[in-house]
Short mmCIF file of C-alpha atoms in Angstrom, two decimals:
data_model
loop_
_atom_site.label_atom_id
_atom_site.label_comp_id
_atom_site.label_asym_id
_atom_site.label_seq_id
_atom_site.Cartn_x
_atom_site.Cartn_y
_atom_site.Cartn_z
CA MET R 19 -83.67 -72.57 62.53
CA THR R 20 -85.58 -69.44 63.98
CA VAL R 21 -85.79 -68.38 67.68
CA VAL R 22 -89.30 -69.46 67.41
CA GLN R 23 -88.63 -72.85 66.31
CA LYS R 24 -85.66 -73.27 68.76
CA ASN R 25 -87.79 -72.39 71.75
CA LEU R 26 -90.61 -74.61 70.20
CA TRP R 27 -88.47 -77.16 70.04
CA LYS R 28 -87.23 -76.88 73.96
CA ILE R 29 -90.71 -77.06 74.90
CA LEU R 30 -91.29 -80.04 72.85
CA MET R 31 -88.74 -82.13 74.49
CA LEU R 32 -89.38 -80.93 77.91
CA ALA R 33 -92.89 -82.15 77.18
CA LEU R 34 -91.58 -85.39 75.95
CA LEU R 35 -89.51 -86.09 79.07
CA VAL R 36 -92.73 -84.86 81.43
CA GLY R 37 -94.64 -87.66 79.12
CA LEU R 38 -92.36 -90.21 80.34
CA GLY R 39 -93.94 -90.57 83.82
CA GLY R 40 -96.95 -91.82 81.72
CA VAL R 41 -95.48 -94.16 79.35
CA LEU R 42 -92.66 -95.84 80.85
CA PRO R 43 -93.67 -99.28 82.90
CA ALA R 44 -94.12 -98.61 86.31
CA SER R 45 -92.37 -100.16 89.10
CA ALA R 46 -92.47 -99.75 92.91
CA ASP R 47 -89.14 -98.08 93.66
CA GLU R 48 -88.09 -95.96 96.50
CA LEU R 49 -87.79 -92.25 96.44
CA LEU R 50 -84.29 -91.13 95.16
CA GLY R 51 -84.00 -88.00 97.09
CA PRO R 52 -83.25 -84.34 96.08
CA LEU R 53 -82.42 -82.76 92.79
CA ARG R 54 -78.98 -83.27 91.86
CA LEU R 55 -78.31 -79.62 91.06
CA ARG R 56 -75.56 -77.16 91.48
CA ASP R 57 -75.30 -73.35 91.40
CA LEU R 58 -74.96 -72.45 87.55
CA THR R 59 -73.69 -68.85 88.13
CA PRO R 60 -70.72 -67.82 86.22
CA PHE R 61 -68.57 -67.01 89.12
CA ALA R 62 -70.27 -69.87 91.35
CA LEU R 63 -69.40 -72.31 88.58
CA GLN R 64 -65.33 -71.53 89.49
CA ARG R 65 -66.11 -73.37 92.86
CA LEU R 66 -66.78 -76.40 94.19
CA ASP R 67 -70.25 -76.67 94.87
CA PHE R 68 -71.82 -79.98 96.66
CA LEU R 69 -74.65 -81.75 94.73
CA PRO R 70 -77.60 -82.68 97.24
CA ALA R 71 -77.01 -86.45 98.67
CA SER R 72 -79.41 -88.76 96.77
CA ALA R 73 -81.44 -90.72 99.34
CA ALA R 74 -79.44 -93.06 101.58
CA ALA R 75 -81.89 -95.82 101.13
CA ARG R 76 -80.94 -95.88 97.49
CA TYR R 77 -77.29 -96.10 97.71
CA PRO R 78 -76.10 -99.18 95.85
CA GLU R 79 -73.26 -101.58 95.80
CA GLY R 80 -71.37 -101.45 92.22
CA TRP R 81 -71.47 -98.73 89.70
CA ALA R 82 -74.01 -95.94 89.41
CA LEU R 83 -73.72 -93.35 86.44
CA GLU R 84 -75.49 -89.95 86.13
CA ALA R 85 -75.68 -87.38 83.31
CA ASN R 86 -77.33 -84.11 84.20
CA VAL R 87 -77.76 -81.38 81.51
CA SER R 88 -78.69 -77.86 82.85
CA TYR R 89 -79.14 -74.65 80.57
CA THR R 90 -79.31 -71.39 82.31
CA ASN R 91 -80.05 -67.76 80.89
CA THR R 92 -78.12 -65.12 83.00
CA PHE R 93 -78.51 -61.35 83.08
CA ILE R 94 -76.63 -59.71 85.84
CA MET R 95 -75.21 -56.37 86.50
CA SER R 96 -74.21 -53.90 89.19
CA GLY R 97 -75.81 -50.65 89.55
CA ASN R 98 -73.11 -48.46 87.88
CA VAL R 99 -73.39 -50.55 85.05
CA SER R 100 -76.86 -50.20 84.88
CA ASP R 101 -76.59 -46.40 85.20
CA TYR R 102 -74.00 -46.00 82.25
CA LEU R 103 -76.30 -48.76 79.86
CA GLU R 104 -79.37 -45.91 80.85
CA ALA R 105 -76.83 -43.19 79.77
CA ARG R 106 -75.81 -44.82 76.75
CA GLY R 107 -79.58 -45.14 75.52
CA SER R 108 -79.03 -47.71 72.58
CA ARG R 109 -79.87 -51.18 72.21
CA ALA R 110 -76.53 -52.55 71.13
CA PRO R 111 -73.80 -54.83 72.08
CA LEU R 112 -71.12 -53.63 74.03
CA ASP R 113 -67.88 -52.55 72.10
CA ALA R 114 -64.54 -51.38 72.98
CA THR R 115 -65.50 -47.99 73.88
CA ASP R 116 -68.18 -49.28 76.50
CA PHE R 117 -65.63 -51.84 78.10
CA ALA R 118 -63.05 -48.97 78.30
CA THR R 119 -65.57 -46.69 80.15
CA LEU R 120 -66.52 -49.68 82.49
CA GLY R 121 -62.86 -50.14 83.25
CA ALA R 122 -62.58 -46.46 84.72
CA LEU R 123 -65.29 -46.55 86.79
CA ASP R 124 -64.31 -45.78 90.46
CA ASP R 125 -66.07 -49.05 92.15
CA ASP R 126 -66.12 -52.54 91.05
CA ALA R 127 -68.28 -53.25 88.30
CA PHE R 128 -69.80 -56.33 86.88
CA TYR R 129 -71.95 -57.28 83.88
CA PHE R 130 -72.88 -60.83 82.40
CA ASP R 131 -75.40 -61.35 79.54
CA GLY R 132 -75.48 -64.99 78.50
CA SER R 133 -76.46 -68.50 78.41
CA ILE R 134 -74.62 -71.10 80.14
CA SER R 135 -74.91 -75.14 79.18
CA VAL R 136 -73.48 -77.54 81.78
CA LEU R 137 -73.12 -81.29 81.22
CA ALA R 138 -72.36 -83.01 84.31
CA LEU R 139 -71.24 -86.66 84.05
CA SER R 140 -71.10 -88.63 87.51
CA PHE R 141 -69.63 -91.57 88.16
CA HIS R 142 -70.36 -93.42 91.57
CA TYR R 143 -68.96 -96.77 92.69
CA GLY R 144 -70.28 -98.42 95.97
CA VAL R 145 -67.43 -100.00 97.73
CA SER R 146 -69.96 -101.43 100.36
CA ASP R 147 -73.36 -100.69 101.52
CA ALA R 148 -71.88 -98.04 103.65
CA LEU R 149 -69.21 -96.14 101.57
CA ALA R 150 -68.90 -94.85 97.94
CA VAL R 151 -66.34 -92.82 95.77
CA TYR R 152 -67.56 -90.69 92.87
CA GLY R 153 -66.11 -88.53 90.21
CA ILE R 154 -67.83 -85.62 88.37
CA LEU R 155 -66.59 -84.52 85.04
CA PRO R 156 -68.23 -81.13 84.01
CA VAL R 157 -68.43 -79.95 80.34
CA HIS R 158 -69.56 -76.25 79.84
CA ARG R 159 -70.81 -74.45 77.12
CA TYR R 160 -70.99 -70.56 76.97
CA HIS R 161 -73.12 -68.82 74.18
CA GLY R 162 -75.62 -66.12 73.49
CA GLY R 163 -78.82 -68.54 73.58
CA SER R 164 -81.98 -67.82 72.21
CA LEU R 165 -84.41 -67.07 75.12
CA ASP R 166 -83.95 -63.30 75.61
CA ALA R 167 -87.07 -62.37 73.69
CA THR R 168 -89.07 -65.10 75.39
CA ILE R 169 -88.06 -63.87 78.81
CA GLU R 170 -88.50 -60.21 78.24
CA SER R 171 -92.00 -61.03 76.78
CA PHE R 172 -92.72 -62.98 80.06
CA HIS R 173 -91.89 -60.10 81.97
CA GLN R 174 -94.09 -57.82 80.29
CA LYS R 175 -97.13 -59.80 80.29
CA ALA R 176 -96.53 -60.58 84.14
CA GLY R 177 -95.79 -56.87 85.01
CA PHE R 178 -92.38 -57.72 86.05
CA ASP R 179 -89.07 -55.29 85.59
CA ASP R 180 -86.76 -56.49 82.87
CA PHE R 181 -83.45 -55.37 84.86
CA GLY R 182 -82.04 -53.68 81.89
CA ARG R 183 -82.35 -56.04 79.32
CA ASP R 184 -84.06 -53.51 76.90
CA LEU R 185 -80.67 -51.67 77.37
CA VAL R 186 -78.38 -54.29 75.35
CA ALA R 187 -78.97 -56.55 72.26
CA ARG R 188 -80.61 -59.88 72.41
CA ASP R 189 -79.20 -63.10 72.24
CA GLN R 190 -75.61 -61.80 72.49
CA PHE R 191 -72.74 -63.32 75.10
CA GLN R 192 -70.97 -60.76 76.74
CA GLY R 193 -69.21 -60.02 80.25
CA PHE R 194 -67.39 -57.76 82.51
CA PHE R 195 -66.01 -57.96 85.96
CA LYS R 196 -64.11 -55.35 87.49
CA ILE R 197 -63.34 -56.58 91.15
CA GLY R 198 -60.62 -55.03 93.06
CA ASP R 199 -57.34 -54.97 90.93
CA ARG R 200 -58.55 -57.69 88.54
CA GLN R 201 -60.67 -57.00 85.37
CA THR R 202 -61.64 -59.73 83.08
CA THR R 203 -63.58 -58.58 79.74
CA LEU R 204 -65.38 -61.06 77.47
CA ALA R 205 -66.56 -59.30 74.32
CA GLY R 206 -67.80 -62.42 73.13
CA ALA R 207 -67.99 -66.30 74.69
CA PRO R 208 -64.79 -67.73 75.54
CA ARG R 209 -63.97 -71.20 74.14
CA GLY R 210 -67.45 -72.74 73.02
CA THR R 211 -67.11 -75.84 74.78
CA GLY R 212 -64.39 -77.27 77.52
CA ILE R 213 -63.88 -79.54 80.17
CA ALA R 214 -64.18 -77.52 83.65
CA ASP R 215 -62.53 -78.62 86.63
CA PRO R 216 -63.66 -82.18 87.80
CA VAL R 217 -64.82 -83.18 91.21
CA ILE R 218 -63.42 -86.36 93.27
CA GLY R 219 -65.59 -87.32 96.65
CA ILE R 220 -66.13 -90.04 99.08
CA ARG R 221 -69.55 -90.86 100.71
CA HIS R 222 -70.63 -92.50 103.84
CA ARG R 223 -74.11 -93.67 104.70
CA GLY R 224 -75.17 -95.94 107.62
CA LEU R 225 -75.26 -93.35 110.40
CA THR R 226 -78.78 -92.58 111.97
CA ALA R 227 -80.10 -89.86 114.23
CA GLY R 228 -83.36 -90.88 115.82
CA ALA R 229 -85.47 -91.64 112.68
CA TRP R 230 -83.13 -89.67 110.11
CA ASP R 231 -80.31 -91.00 108.01
CA VAL R 232 -77.22 -89.22 107.91
CA VAL R 233 -74.92 -88.76 104.79
CA LEU R 234 -71.63 -87.54 105.16
CA GLU R 235 -69.35 -86.49 102.14
CA PHE R 236 -65.66 -85.15 101.72
CA ALA R 237 -64.89 -83.93 98.04
CA ALA R 238 -62.00 -81.87 96.18
CA LYS R 239 -62.16 -79.87 93.20
CA LEU R 240 -59.14 -80.01 90.82
CA PRO R 241 -57.69 -77.19 88.85
CA VAL R 242 -57.09 -79.17 85.75
CA GLY R 243 -60.07 -77.82 83.70
CA ALA R 244 -59.44 -75.67 79.99
CA ARG R 245 -57.20 -72.84 80.62
CA ASP R 246 -59.81 -70.00 79.53
CA PRO R 247 -61.81 -67.54 81.68
CA LEU R 248 -65.13 -69.24 83.17
CA PHE R 249 -63.63 -73.04 83.10
CA SER R 250 -61.31 -73.27 85.61
CA SER R 251 -60.23 -71.48 88.80
CA GLY R 252 -56.77 -72.31 88.77
CA HIS R 253 -57.06 -73.53 92.17
CA ALA R 254 -57.81 -76.79 94.22
CA ASP R 255 -61.24 -76.52 96.51
CA VAL R 256 -62.11 -78.81 99.30
CA GLY R 257 -65.23 -79.53 101.35
CA LEU R 258 -67.61 -81.27 103.68
CA GLN R 259 -71.24 -81.78 103.42
CA PHE R 260 -73.45 -82.99 106.38
CA SER R 261 -77.14 -84.62 105.19
CA LEU R 262 -80.20 -85.27 107.17
CA GLN R 263 -82.88 -87.29 105.31
CA ARG R 264 -86.01 -88.91 106.27
CA GLN R 265 -88.53 -91.03 104.19
CA TRP R 266 -91.99 -92.13 105.04
CA ALA R 267 -95.04 -93.39 102.96
CA ASP R 268 -94.66 -91.46 99.90
CA ASN R 269 -92.57 -88.62 100.76
CA GLY R 270 -89.19 -87.68 101.83
CA LEU R 271 -87.59 -84.66 103.54
CA TYR R 272 -84.10 -83.79 102.98
CA PHE R 273 -81.64 -81.42 104.34
CA SER R 274 -77.94 -80.85 103.24
CA VAL R 275 -75.15 -78.34 104.99
CA SER R 276 -72.02 -77.80 103.51
CA HIS R 277 -68.67 -75.93 103.83
CA VAL R 278 -66.38 -75.26 101.34
CA TYR R 279 -62.77 -73.80 101.45
CA PHE R 280 -62.61 -71.84 97.80
CA GLY R 281 -59.14 -71.72 96.50
CA GLY R 282 -59.66 -68.50 94.80
CA SER R 283 -60.38 -67.55 91.08
CA LYS R 284 -57.66 -66.52 88.54
CA SER R 285 -60.56 -65.00 86.37
CA PHE R 286 -62.13 -62.66 89.05
CA GLY R 287 -58.96 -62.19 91.21
CA ASP R 288 -57.88 -64.26 94.35
CA ASP R 289 -58.02 -61.08 96.94
CA ALA R 290 -61.55 -60.37 96.51
CA VAL R 291 -63.29 -63.59 97.23
CA ASN R 292 -64.60 -65.34 100.37
CA ARG R 293 -62.39 -68.69 101.32
CA HIS R 294 -65.23 -70.21 103.28
CA ILE R 295 -68.57 -70.85 101.50
CA PRO R 296 -71.30 -72.48 103.37
CA SER R 297 -74.38 -73.40 101.47
CA VAL R 298 -77.68 -74.94 102.58
CA THR R 299 -80.65 -77.15 100.60
CA ALA R 300 -83.58 -78.32 101.65
CA ALA R 301 -85.82 -80.59 99.36
CA TRP R 302 -89.34 -82.35 99.88
CA GLU R 303 -89.90 -84.95 97.48
CA THR R 304 -93.58 -86.80 97.38
CA ARG R 305 -94.68 -89.56 95.07
CA VAL R 306 -97.47 -88.71 92.59
CA ALA R 307 -97.25 -91.87 90.53
CA THR R 308 -96.25 -95.58 91.29
CA SER R 309 -92.84 -94.76 90.33
CA THR R 310 -92.93 -90.66 89.80
CA SER R 311 -92.28 -88.20 92.31
CA VAL R 312 -92.42 -84.46 92.34
CA ILE R 313 -89.57 -82.17 94.07
CA LEU R 314 -89.53 -79.08 95.43
CA GLN R 315 -86.14 -77.84 96.41
CA ALA R 316 -84.60 -74.61 98.05
CA SER R 317 -80.81 -73.69 98.06
CA ALA R 318 -78.84 -70.69 99.97
CA SER R 319 -75.35 -69.88 99.73
CA ARG R 320 -72.67 -67.30 100.22
CA SER R 321 -71.50 -65.27 97.58
CA VAL R 322 -67.77 -66.42 96.43
CA PHE R 323 -67.12 -62.31 96.79
CA ARG R 324 -66.64 -60.45 100.00
CA GLY R 325 -68.67 -58.00 101.24
CA ASP R 326 -66.46 -55.30 100.59
CA THR R 327 -67.20 -55.11 96.76
CA ASP R 328 -70.09 -54.39 95.22
CA PRO R 329 -73.29 -55.26 97.62
CA GLU R 330 -75.36 -57.02 94.96
CA LEU R 331 -72.62 -59.17 93.86
CA ALA R 332 -71.54 -60.11 97.52
CA ALA R 333 -75.24 -60.55 98.37
CA ASN R 334 -75.94 -64.16 99.33
CA GLN R 335 -77.48 -66.43 96.67
CA TYR R 336 -81.25 -67.93 97.03
CA GLN R 337 -82.87 -70.13 94.25
CA LEU R 338 -85.92 -72.55 94.18
CA SER R 339 -86.45 -75.49 91.87
CA ILE R 340 -89.17 -77.75 91.17
CA GLY R 341 -88.68 -81.01 89.36
CA LEU R 342 -90.30 -84.09 88.52
CA ARG R 343 -88.51 -87.78 88.48
CA HIS R 344 -89.21 -91.14 86.84
CA VAL R 345 -88.15 -94.11 87.89
CA ASP R 346 -88.01 -97.24 85.70
CA GLY R 347 -85.88 -100.23 87.14
CA PRO R 348 -82.28 -99.36 87.21
CA LEU R 349 -83.13 -95.96 85.02
CA HIS R 350 -84.50 -92.88 86.20
CA TYR R 351 -84.98 -89.60 84.16
CA SER R 352 -85.70 -85.92 85.67
CA ILE R 353 -86.54 -82.68 84.40
CA ALA R 354 -86.24 -79.31 86.76
CA LEU R 355 -86.69 -75.39 86.54
CA THR R 356 -84.90 -73.02 88.73
CA GLU R 357 -85.42 -69.48 89.52
CA ASN R 358 -83.62 -67.25 91.40
CA VAL R 359 -85.18 -65.37 94.24
CA VAL R 360 -84.85 -62.12 96.83
CA ASN R 361 -81.39 -61.09 95.35
CA PHE R 362 -81.69 -60.98 91.23
CA ASN R 363 -78.26 -59.41 90.26
CA ASN R 364 -76.45 -62.32 91.43
CA THR R 365 -78.16 -65.46 90.10
CA PRO R 366 -79.31 -66.92 87.18
CA ASP R 367 -82.97 -65.41 85.62
CA ILE R 368 -84.10 -68.97 85.00
CA GLY R 369 -82.35 -72.66 84.81
CA PHE R 370 -83.71 -75.75 82.73
CA HIS R 371 -82.63 -79.26 83.85
CA VAL R 372 -82.80 -82.90 82.39
CA GLY R 373 -81.24 -85.97 83.76
CA ILE R 374 -80.94 -89.61 83.58
CA GLY R 375 -79.43 -92.18 85.54
CA LEU R 376 -78.32 -95.92 85.55
CA THR R 377 -77.53 -98.23 88.51
CA TYR R 378 -76.28 -101.57 87.70
#
């Protein structure tokens, strides 16, 4: 299958999912709340990252299942790596000589070029109308992808900078991180597919603040994922999330603030990371058809790396998402697109998300 055929297939799949809003039977369901998305930056995948809480009005007793598939294309690097690649002057994959040169740089350096696919399987059980427990099993896949040419073409037509994409080979998976005294070299993808660190949590709803619903969560990430770079941090994380939610007519407004204690990362070094990671998410949902809604969502979080490393690596992370959700009785379907903003060298260039959920 050619690159063009692969991209066309993806576009057709997205169009089919968008079309669900028009072909599935309509039913007057409650709005379900924010998009259930997490930060898919390679190093952020090492830590616990709360999914924004679903709308409080929708939490059922009994079982609820979710499956969310996300695909990102990420090309990020530090300024000193960019300078080296420009001086190298050839569009080719990094070889052993290149990695050795990067390792000899005086300052911290990072480079990541690849695609990441994440399947997140979520299991919820409503113990009562106010209390639920849940678990999330993430499956990661690291690969070269096939979107580099498409992204470069879009950048050129839109008048955007390629941020150095033209200095390396297309559709290759390669990474290099030199943070403090820890160095990680990925000449190719690690284990292609594997289970990452699972998450367990407890959620409480039922409290109110005026016209707003309050949702409280506690969660922990367990370091039992595959023993390969980028799959498991090798440390446990714990965190709390506080959410305020309000729905009226055909609209919903949702805010979530979380604080995670990050145990560290064996892949990137335990001494170069922030231990305390605050994050905030804001989302607006509006109904555009009987059972279909559009969600606009923004998120911001502290980098896992401390400020004394590369400034771009340590900069805060900002991302915007837009999604479409359709509800059909106990089932709901969603598609979404995520773009990085403000700081472009510490978050994925673009991410696609497809989700399905079942409540019973």
